[in-house]
Amino acid sequence: MHNVGFALEGAWKVLLAGVILGAGLPALFALGIRSLAWGAGGDAEVHGAGAGPAANPAGKVLAWVLFAVVLLGVVLGITFIVASGFGKALSFEHVFPTIVDK
Amino acid sequence: MTETSVILALVVVTALGFDFTNGFHDTANAMATSIATKALTPKVAVALSGILNLVGAFLSVEVALTVSNAVVKIQDKSGAPKPELLADGGKALLLIVLAGLVGGIVWNLLTWLLGLPSSSSHALFGGLIGASIAGLGWAGVNWNGDGSKLDGVIGKVILPALMSPIIAGVVAALGTWIIYRITLGVAKRFTDNGFRWGQIGSASLVSLAHGTNDAQKTMGVITLALIAAGDWSDTKNIPFWVKAACALAIALGTYLGGWRVTRTLGKGLVEIAPPQGMAAESASAAVILASSHLGFALSTTHVATGSILGSGVGKPGAQVRWRVAGRMILAWLITLPAAAIVGGLMWWIGDLLGGGLAGSLAVFVILLAAAGYMYLRSRRTPIDHNNVNDEWDEARTDERVPAGVAN
């Protein structure tokens, strides 16, 4: 059953990439939303009795930084689809992704 | 016009028909969650998905000619048809391909009628396997590969089908759980709005990846038929009109929207909230892209379903309708053999009538009759963009309640 071995070998890689990109990016996005609420203050988050915390501009900045990171991940995903369609591949050899020939 | 070119025309039309069913059967994979959470209206969702499928199909310029090599032995390594199948003007090969395609379409339509998200690639491969067994015997199928890489029916179809829903489900469950943990206590207007946007983005990515993956298969099959009939000889390229026709067929199919399947995926399995929708679609997109990068072939349908189930498991207190899930898994298990039986039967009928024009025409007419019948059946309980989001349990009042059950 050589195929089972090959399949398991592929499966854990897919699982790893899936957890990092498929659960990690949404987690960052969720953090972004949390910061957005933090930045808005008031009733955006559950708070004790009385008026909510004051608005905090840092929250807004942090939120958009996080959204930008997520967006970057998505752009990488699209680049990957397009690149492999044209017979190219994404290489992470130099840490930042570059498009190379397959 | 020779006999072969008429048969070839039938094969091309049937292949485009398969591509079309592939589109509307799989709209749900990308868009069911966005429709269910009302992040997009149903019409806008299918239009967006259709356009992205069209774009995706054009992006896939990689040669997909050898796509059927993983399961059946009708081509050599370069993608050219086996010479022994070309003896009679290519008719032997054309009949196998035609019968296989009909098997795939019939099964796709039947599962659509039942609202079950089954895999279109399994249906296509099943049809081809059945037609090859009928036409070439058991040895005509590449069951287990040659041991050098992941290959054959077991390696390319069955094992990925077992593993991919589980992987996608684990990723989606984890994602959902984390998202709910992180946004605990944040006002609903922030979470719902934000995650709707995230959901639209991730669902779009799934649509694009679907167009790239699935339209390719039909392009490969049509080009194979063209080569067999002697109308094309380049195994390195696909004619532009084939690419354009396949892209349009899958996009139109997607735009039509397989509402019956969308309803099951979006409302039947789990009541989806925007954070779950985003987690499910992100998991699908990541798993599909990662696996195609690693050459680990899998079905978009299995991944999407696994993700949605996972998003139900990961949300604290969410309810998963395991009965619906069970029905669906049963459909997955029988997709390949059922399509194979139809494919084999079609080949047998075509061969009985001489295997030439008469046989091919008969097979084509049977396809039209079956498709027409199932369409008419679907009109009895129509599901479209108006009622796709109705409450699941209300719609099931026709369900039998055993006598004596107190409720």
Coordinates of C-alpha atoms in Angstrom, one line a residue:
Chain A
M1 CA 0.0 0.0 0.0
H2 CA 2.6 2.5 -1.1
N3 CA -0.2 5.0 -1.9
V4 CA -1.3 5.3 1.7
G5 CA 2.3 6.4 2.6
F6 CA 2.4 9.0 -0.1
A7 CA -1.1 10.2 0.8
L8 CA -0.3 10.6 4.5
E9 CA 2.9 12.4 3.6
G10 CA 0.9 14.9 1.6
A11 CA -1.9 15.1 4.1
W12 CA 0.1 16.4 7.0
K13 CA 1.6 19.1 4.9
V14 CA -1.8 20.2 3.7
L15 CA -3.0 20.2 7.3
L16 CA 0.0 22.3 8.4
A17 CA -0.5 24.8 5.6
G18 CA -4.2 24.8 6.2
V19 CA -3.9 25.5 9.9
I20 CA -1.4 28.4 9.4
L21 CA -3.3 30.0 6.5
G22 CA -6.8 28.8 6.9
A23 CA -7.1 29.2 10.7
G24 CA -4.2 31.7 11.3
L25 CA -5.3 34.4 8.9
P26 CA -9.0 34.4 10.1
A27 CA -7.6 34.6 13.7
L28 CA -5.6 37.7 12.7
F29 CA -8.7 39.1 11.1
A30 CA -10.7 38.4 14.3
L31 CA -7.9 40.3 16.3
G32 CA -8.4 43.1 13.8
I33 CA -12.1 43.3 14.6
R34 CA -11.4 43.1 18.3
S35 CA -9.0 46.1 17.9
L36 CA -11.5 48.0 15.9
A37 CA -14.0 47.6 18.7
W38 CA -11.4 48.6 21.3
G39 CA -10.6 51.6 19.2
A40 CA -14.3 52.6 19.0
G41 CA -14.7 52.3 22.8
G42 CA -18.1 52.9 24.3
D43 CA -20.5 50.0 23.8
A44 CA -18.4 48.2 21.2
E45 CA -17.3 45.8 23.8
V46 CA -18.9 44.3 26.9
H47 CA -18.0 46.5 29.9
G48 CA -18.9 47.1 33.5
A49 CA -21.8 49.3 34.6
G50 CA -21.7 52.9 33.5
A51 CA -20.2 54.5 30.4
G52 CA -17.9 52.4 28.4
P53 CA -14.2 53.0 27.9
A54 CA -13.2 56.1 25.8
A55 CA -12.4 55.7 22.2
N56 CA -8.7 54.8 21.5
P57 CA -7.2 55.7 18.1
A58 CA -4.4 53.1 18.6
G59 CA -7.1 50.4 18.3
K60 CA -8.0 51.6 14.9
V61 CA -4.5 51.7 13.6
L62 CA -3.7 48.3 15.0
A63 CA -6.9 47.0 13.3
W64 CA -6.0 48.2 9.9
V65 CA -2.4 46.9 10.3
L66 CA -3.9 43.5 11.0
F67 CA -6.4 43.7 8.1
A68 CA -3.4 44.6 5.8
V69 CA -1.6 41.5 6.9
V70 CA -4.6 39.4 6.1
L71 CA -5.0 41.1 2.8
L72 CA -1.4 40.4 2.0
G73 CA -2.0 36.7 2.7
V74 CA -5.0 36.7 0.3
V75 CA -3.0 38.5 -2.4
L76 CA -0.3 35.8 -2.0
G77 CA -3.0 33.2 -2.5
I78 CA -4.2 34.8 -5.7
T79 CA -0.7 35.2 -7.0
F80 CA -0.2 31.5 -6.3
I81 CA -3.2 30.6 -8.4
V82 CA -2.2 32.8 -11.3
A83 CA 1.4 31.8 -11.1
S84 CA 0.8 28.1 -11.2
G85 CA -1.6 28.7 -14.1
F86 CA 1.2 30.2 -16.1
G87 CA 3.7 27.5 -15.3
K88 CA 5.4 29.4 -12.6
A89 CA 5.7 28.7 -8.9
L90 CA 6.0 30.7 -5.7
S91 CA 9.3 30.3 -4.0
F92 CA 9.9 31.1 -0.3
E93 CA 13.6 30.5 -0.7
H94 CA 14.5 34.1 0.1
V95 CA 11.9 34.3 2.9
F96 CA 9.8 36.9 1.0
P97 CA 7.9 35.2 -1.8
T98 CA 9.3 35.4 -5.4
I99 CA 7.8 34.0 -8.6
V100 CA 10.1 31.5 -10.3
D101 CA 9.9 29.0 -13.2
K102 CA 8.6 25.6 -12.3
Chain B
M1 CA -18.8 15.6 -42.7
T2 CA -17.6 12.1 -41.8
E3 CA -19.1 9.8 -39.2
T4 CA -16.2 10.5 -36.9
S5 CA -16.7 14.3 -36.9
V6 CA -20.4 13.9 -36.0
I7 CA -19.4 11.7 -33.1
L8 CA -16.7 14.2 -32.1
A9 CA -19.3 17.0 -32.1
L10 CA -21.5 14.9 -29.8
V11 CA -18.5 14.3 -27.4
V12 CA -17.7 18.1 -27.4
V13 CA -21.3 19.1 -26.7
T14 CA -21.6 16.4 -23.9
A15 CA -18.3 17.5 -22.4
L16 CA -19.5 21.1 -22.3
G17 CA -22.7 19.9 -20.8
F18 CA -20.7 18.2 -18.1
D19 CA -18.7 21.3 -17.5
F20 CA -22.0 23.2 -17.1
T21 CA -23.3 20.7 -14.5
N22 CA -20.0 20.9 -12.8
G23 CA -20.5 24.7 -12.4
F24 CA -24.0 24.7 -11.0
H25 CA -23.3 21.7 -8.8
D26 CA -20.4 23.4 -7.2
T27 CA -21.7 27.0 -6.8
A28 CA -22.5 26.0 -3.3
N29 CA -19.0 25.1 -2.3
A30 CA -18.0 28.7 -2.5
M31 CA -21.2 30.6 -2.0
A32 CA -23.5 28.6 0.3
T33 CA -22.1 30.2 3.5
S34 CA -22.3 33.8 2.1
I35 CA -25.8 33.2 0.9
A36 CA -26.9 31.6 4.2
T37 CA -25.5 34.5 6.4
K38 CA -26.9 37.1 3.9
A39 CA -23.4 38.5 3.4
L40 CA -24.5 38.6 -0.3
T41 CA -27.9 38.3 -1.8
P42 CA -28.3 35.0 -3.7
K43 CA -28.2 36.6 -7.1
V44 CA -25.1 38.7 -6.4
A45 CA -23.4 35.7 -4.9
V46 CA -23.8 33.5 -8.0
A47 CA -22.9 36.4 -10.3
L48 CA -19.7 37.0 -8.4
S49 CA -18.9 33.3 -8.3
G50 CA -19.6 32.9 -12.0
I51 CA -17.3 35.7 -13.0
L52 CA -14.5 34.4 -10.8
N53 CA -14.9 30.9 -12.2
L54 CA -14.6 32.4 -15.7
V55 CA -11.5 34.3 -14.8
G56 CA -10.1 31.2 -13.0
A57 CA -10.7 29.0 -16.0
F58 CA -8.7 31.3 -18.2
L59 CA -5.9 31.4 -15.7
S60 CA -5.4 27.7 -16.0
V61 CA -3.1 27.4 -19.0
E62 CA -1.3 24.5 -17.6
V63 CA -1.7 21.5 -19.9
A64 CA -4.5 19.3 -18.4
L65 CA -4.4 16.8 -21.2
T66 CA -3.2 14.0 -19.0
V67 CA -5.9 14.5 -16.3
S68 CA -7.5 11.1 -17.0
N69 CA -4.2 9.3 -16.8
A70 CA -4.5 9.0 -13.1
V71 CA -7.5 6.7 -13.3
V72 CA -7.8 5.1 -16.8
K73 CA -5.3 3.9 -19.4
I74 CA -6.5 5.4 -22.6
Q75 CA -3.6 7.7 -23.2
D76 CA 0.2 7.4 -23.1
K77 CA 2.4 9.6 -20.9
S78 CA 2.5 12.5 -23.3
G79 CA -1.2 12.7 -23.4
A80 CA -1.6 11.2 -26.9
P81 CA -4.3 8.5 -27.2
K82 CA -3.2 4.9 -27.2
P83 CA -2.7 3.8 -30.8
E84 CA -4.8 0.7 -30.5
L85 CA -7.8 2.8 -29.7
L86 CA -7.4 4.9 -32.9
A87 CA -7.6 2.0 -35.4
D88 CA -11.1 2.8 -36.4
G89 CA -10.8 6.6 -36.9
G90 CA -10.7 7.1 -33.1
K91 CA -14.3 5.8 -32.7
A92 CA -13.3 3.4 -29.9
L93 CA -11.8 6.1 -27.8
L94 CA -14.6 8.6 -28.5
L95 CA -17.2 6.1 -27.4
I96 CA -15.4 5.5 -24.1
V97 CA -15.1 9.3 -23.5
L98 CA -18.7 9.9 -24.4
A99 CA -20.1 7.1 -22.2
G100 CA -17.9 8.3 -19.4
L101 CA -19.1 11.9 -19.7
V102 CA -22.8 10.7 -19.8
G103 CA -22.2 8.7 -16.6
G104 CA -20.8 11.9 -14.9
I105 CA -23.6 14.1 -16.0
V106 CA -26.4 11.7 -15.1
W107 CA -25.0 11.3 -11.6
N108 CA -24.4 15.0 -11.1
L109 CA -28.0 15.8 -12.1
L110 CA -29.4 13.1 -9.8
T111 CA -27.5 14.3 -6.7
W112 CA -28.5 17.8 -7.6
L113 CA -32.1 16.7 -7.7
L114 CA -31.7 15.2 -4.2
G115 CA -29.8 18.3 -3.1
L116 CA -26.7 16.4 -2.2
P117 CA -23.3 18.0 -2.7
S118 CA -21.4 15.2 -4.4
S119 CA -18.1 15.6 -6.1
S120 CA -18.1 16.4 -9.8
S121 CA -14.6 15.1 -10.3
H122 CA -15.6 11.8 -8.7
A123 CA -18.6 11.7 -11.1
L124 CA -16.4 12.3 -14.1
F125 CA -13.7 9.9 -13.0
G126 CA -16.4 7.3 -12.1
G127 CA -18.0 7.6 -15.5
L128 CA -14.6 7.2 -17.3
I129 CA -13.7 4.2 -15.1
G130 CA -16.9 2.5 -15.9
A131 CA -16.7 3.1 -19.6
S132 CA -13.1 1.9 -19.6
I133 CA -13.9 -1.3 -17.7
A134 CA -16.7 -2.0 -20.2
G135 CA -14.6 -1.1 -23.2
L136 CA -11.1 -2.4 -22.2
G137 CA -11.7 -4.7 -19.3
W138 CA -10.4 -4.4 -15.7
A139 CA -6.8 -3.8 -17.0
G140 CA -8.0 -0.6 -18.6
V141 CA -8.1 1.1 -15.2
N142 CA -5.1 2.4 -13.4
W143 CA -6.2 1.1 -9.9
N144 CA -3.1 1.6 -7.8
G145 CA -0.4 3.3 -9.8
D146 CA 3.1 1.9 -10.2
G147 CA 4.4 2.5 -6.7
S148 CA 6.6 5.5 -7.6
K149 CA 4.2 8.2 -6.6
L150 CA 0.7 9.0 -5.5
D151 CA -1.3 7.6 -8.4
G152 CA -4.2 5.5 -9.6
V153 CA -7.8 5.3 -8.5
I154 CA -6.8 4.6 -4.9
G155 CA -4.1 7.2 -4.7
K156 CA -5.7 10.1 -6.7
V157 CA -9.3 9.6 -5.9
I158 CA -10.2 7.4 -2.9
L159 CA -7.5 8.3 -0.3
P160 CA -7.8 12.1 -0.9
A161 CA -11.5 11.8 -0.6
L162 CA -11.1 10.1 2.8
M163 CA -8.6 12.6 4.1
S164 CA -9.6 16.0 2.6
P165 CA -12.9 16.5 4.4
I166 CA -11.2 15.6 7.7
I167 CA -8.3 18.0 7.2
A168 CA -10.7 20.8 6.1
G169 CA -13.0 20.1 9.0
V170 CA -10.2 20.2 11.6
V171 CA -8.9 23.5 10.1
A172 CA -12.3 25.1 10.1
A173 CA -13.2 23.9 13.6
L174 CA -10.0 25.3 14.9
G175 CA -10.5 28.6 13.0
T176 CA -14.1 28.9 14.3
W177 CA -13.1 28.2 17.8
I178 CA -10.2 30.7 17.8
I179 CA -12.4 33.4 16.2
Y180 CA -15.1 33.0 18.8
R181 CA -12.5 33.1 21.6
I182 CA -10.9 36.3 20.3
T183 CA -14.1 38.2 19.6
L184 CA -15.8 37.2 22.9
G185 CA -17.6 40.2 24.3
V186 CA -17.3 42.4 21.1
A187 CA -20.6 43.9 20.0
K188 CA -22.5 42.0 17.4
R189 CA -22.5 45.0 15.0
F190 CA -18.7 44.8 14.8
T191 CA -18.4 41.0 14.5
D192 CA -21.2 40.4 12.0
N193 CA -20.3 43.3 9.7
G194 CA -16.6 42.5 9.7
F195 CA -16.9 38.8 9.2
R196 CA -19.3 39.3 6.4
W197 CA -16.5 41.1 4.5
G198 CA -14.0 38.4 5.4
Q199 CA -16.4 35.8 4.2
I200 CA -16.9 37.4 0.8
G201 CA -13.2 37.6 0.4
S202 CA -12.5 34.0 1.3
A203 CA -15.5 32.7 -0.7
S204 CA -14.2 34.6 -3.8
L205 CA -10.9 32.9 -3.4
V206 CA -12.6 29.5 -3.4
S207 CA -14.5 30.4 -6.6
L208 CA -11.3 31.4 -8.4
A209 CA -9.6 28.2 -7.3
H210 CA -12.6 26.2 -8.4
G211 CA -12.5 27.7 -11.9
T212 CA -8.8 26.9 -12.3
N213 CA -9.1 23.3 -11.0
D214 CA -12.3 22.1 -12.5
A215 CA -12.6 23.7 -15.9
Q216 CA -9.2 22.2 -16.7
K217 CA -10.5 18.7 -16.5
T218 CA -13.1 19.2 -19.3
M219 CA -10.5 21.1 -21.4
G220 CA -8.3 18.0 -21.2
V221 CA -11.1 15.6 -22.1
I222 CA -12.2 17.7 -25.1
T223 CA -8.6 18.0 -26.4
L224 CA -8.1 14.3 -26.0
A225 CA -11.2 13.7 -28.1
L226 CA -10.0 16.2 -30.8
I227 CA -6.7 14.3 -31.0
A228 CA -8.4 11.0 -31.2
A229 CA -10.5 12.2 -34.1
G230 CA -7.4 13.6 -35.8
D231 CA -8.5 17.3 -35.6
W232 CA -5.6 18.4 -33.3
S233 CA -2.1 17.0 -32.8
D234 CA -0.4 19.2 -30.3
T235 CA -0.2 17.5 -26.9
K236 CA 1.5 20.6 -25.3
N237 CA -1.3 23.0 -25.9
I238 CA -5.1 23.3 -25.8
P239 CA -7.0 25.0 -28.6
F240 CA -8.1 28.5 -27.6
W241 CA -11.8 27.8 -28.5
V242 CA -11.8 24.8 -26.2
K243 CA -10.5 26.9 -23.3
A244 CA -13.0 29.7 -24.0
A245 CA -15.9 27.3 -24.4
C246 CA -15.1 25.4 -21.2
A247 CA -14.6 28.7 -19.2
L248 CA -18.0 30.0 -20.4
A249 CA -19.8 26.7 -19.7
I250 CA -18.6 26.5 -16.1
A251 CA -19.2 30.2 -15.5
L252 CA -22.8 29.9 -16.9
G253 CA -23.4 26.8 -14.9
T254 CA -22.2 28.6 -11.8
Y255 CA -24.3 31.6 -12.5
L256 CA -27.4 29.4 -12.9
G257 CA -26.7 28.4 -9.3
G258 CA -27.4 24.9 -8.0
W259 CA -29.9 26.2 -5.4
R260 CA -30.9 22.8 -4.2
V261 CA -27.3 21.9 -3.2
T262 CA -26.7 25.5 -1.9
R263 CA -29.6 25.1 0.4
T264 CA -28.4 21.8 1.9
L265 CA -24.9 23.2 2.4
G266 CA -25.9 26.6 3.7
K267 CA -28.9 25.8 5.8
G268 CA -29.1 22.0 6.2
L269 CA -25.9 21.1 7.9
V270 CA -25.3 23.9 10.3
E271 CA -26.9 27.2 11.1
I272 CA -24.1 29.4 9.9
A273 CA -23.2 32.7 11.5
P274 CA -20.8 35.1 9.7
P275 CA -17.7 34.2 11.8
Q276 CA -18.3 30.5 11.1
G277 CA -18.8 31.3 7.4
M278 CA -15.5 33.1 7.2
A279 CA -13.7 30.3 9.1
A280 CA -15.2 27.7 6.8
E281 CA -14.4 29.5 3.5
S282 CA -10.8 30.4 4.7
A283 CA -10.2 26.7 5.6
S284 CA -11.6 25.6 2.2
A285 CA -9.4 28.1 0.3
A286 CA -6.3 27.3 2.3
V287 CA -6.7 23.5 2.0
I288 CA -7.6 23.6 -1.8
L289 CA -4.6 25.9 -2.6
A290 CA -2.2 24.1 -0.4
S291 CA -3.1 20.7 -1.8
S292 CA -3.0 21.7 -5.4
H293 CA 0.4 23.2 -4.7
L294 CA 1.6 19.9 -3.3
G295 CA 0.0 17.9 -6.1
F296 CA -2.4 16.3 -3.7
A297 CA -5.6 16.1 -5.8
L298 CA -8.8 16.5 -4.0
S299 CA -12.4 17.5 -4.6
T300 CA -13.6 21.0 -3.9
T301 CA -16.9 19.6 -2.7
H302 CA -15.4 17.3 -0.1
V303 CA -13.3 20.2 1.2
A304 CA -16.1 22.7 1.4
T305 CA -18.4 20.2 3.1
G306 CA -15.8 19.2 5.6
S307 CA -15.1 22.9 6.4
I308 CA -18.8 23.7 7.0
L309 CA -19.2 20.7 9.3
G310 CA -16.0 21.8 11.1
S311 CA -17.4 25.3 11.6
G312 CA -20.4 23.7 13.3
V313 CA -18.2 21.6 15.5
G314 CA -16.0 24.5 16.5
K315 CA -18.7 27.0 17.5
P316 CA -19.6 26.5 21.2
G317 CA -23.2 25.4 21.4
A318 CA -23.8 25.1 17.7
Q319 CA -25.9 22.2 16.4
V320 CA -24.8 20.0 13.5
R321 CA -27.5 18.0 11.7
W322 CA -25.6 14.8 11.6
R323 CA -28.4 13.0 9.8
V324 CA -28.0 15.4 6.8
A325 CA -24.3 14.9 7.0
G326 CA -24.7 11.1 7.0
R327 CA -26.9 11.2 3.9
M328 CA -24.2 13.3 2.2
I329 CA -21.4 11.0 3.1
L330 CA -23.4 8.1 1.8
A331 CA -23.7 10.0 -1.5
W332 CA -20.0 10.5 -1.6
L333 CA -19.3 6.8 -1.2
I334 CA -21.5 5.8 -4.0
T335 CA -20.7 8.6 -6.4
L336 CA -17.8 6.8 -8.0
P337 CA -19.3 3.4 -8.4
A338 CA -22.7 4.8 -9.5
A339 CA -21.3 7.0 -12.2
A340 CA -19.1 4.0 -13.2
I341 CA -22.2 1.8 -13.6
V342 CA -23.9 4.4 -15.8
G343 CA -20.7 5.0 -17.8
G344 CA -20.3 1.3 -18.3
L345 CA -23.9 0.8 -19.3
M346 CA -23.7 3.6 -21.8
W347 CA -20.6 2.1 -23.4
W348 CA -22.4 -1.2 -23.6
I349 CA -25.4 0.2 -25.3
G350 CA -23.3 2.2 -27.7
D351 CA -21.2 -0.8 -28.5
L352 CA -24.3 -3.0 -29.0
L353 CA -25.4 -0.6 -31.7
G354 CA -22.1 -1.0 -33.5
G355 CA -20.1 1.6 -31.6
G356 CA -20.3 4.0 -34.5
L357 CA -22.6 6.9 -35.2
A358 CA -25.8 5.0 -34.3
G359 CA -24.4 3.9 -30.9
S360 CA -23.2 7.4 -30.0
L361 CA -26.4 9.0 -31.1
A362 CA -28.4 6.5 -28.9
V363 CA -26.2 7.3 -25.9
F364 CA -26.7 11.0 -26.5
V365 CA -30.5 10.7 -26.8
I366 CA -30.5 8.7 -23.5
L367 CA -28.6 11.5 -21.9
L368 CA -31.1 14.1 -23.1
A369 CA -34.0 12.0 -21.9
A370 CA -32.5 11.4 -18.5
A371 CA -31.6 15.1 -18.1
G372 CA -35.1 16.2 -19.2
Y373 CA -36.8 13.8 -16.8
M374 CA -34.8 15.0 -13.9
Y375 CA -35.4 18.6 -14.8
L376 CA -39.1 18.0 -14.8
R377 CA -38.9 16.2 -11.5
S378 CA -37.1 19.2 -10.0
R379 CA -40.0 21.5 -11.0
R380 CA -42.3 19.7 -8.6
T381 CA -40.4 21.1 -5.6
P382 CA -38.6 24.1 -7.1
I383 CA -35.8 25.6 -5.1
D384 CA -34.4 28.9 -6.4
H385 CA -32.9 32.2 -5.2
N386 CA -36.2 33.1 -3.6
N387 CA -36.5 30.2 -1.1
V388 CA -32.9 29.0 -0.8
N389 CA -32.6 30.5 2.7
D390 CA -36.0 29.3 4.1
E391 CA -35.8 27.7 7.5
W392 CA -34.6 24.1 7.1
D393 CA -37.0 22.5 9.5
E394 CA -40.1 24.1 8.2
A395 CA -39.3 22.9 4.7
R396 CA -39.2 19.3 6.0
T397 CA -42.9 19.0 7.0
D398 CA -43.3 16.2 4.5
E399 CA -41.1 14.1 6.7
R400 CA -42.8 11.0 8.0
V401 CA -43.4 10.9 11.7
P402 CA -43.8 7.3 12.9
A403 CA -47.2 6.7 14.5
G404 CA -47.2 6.8 18.3
V405 CA -44.3 9.2 18.6
A406 CA -45.2 11.8 21.1
N407 CA -44.0 15.3 20.3

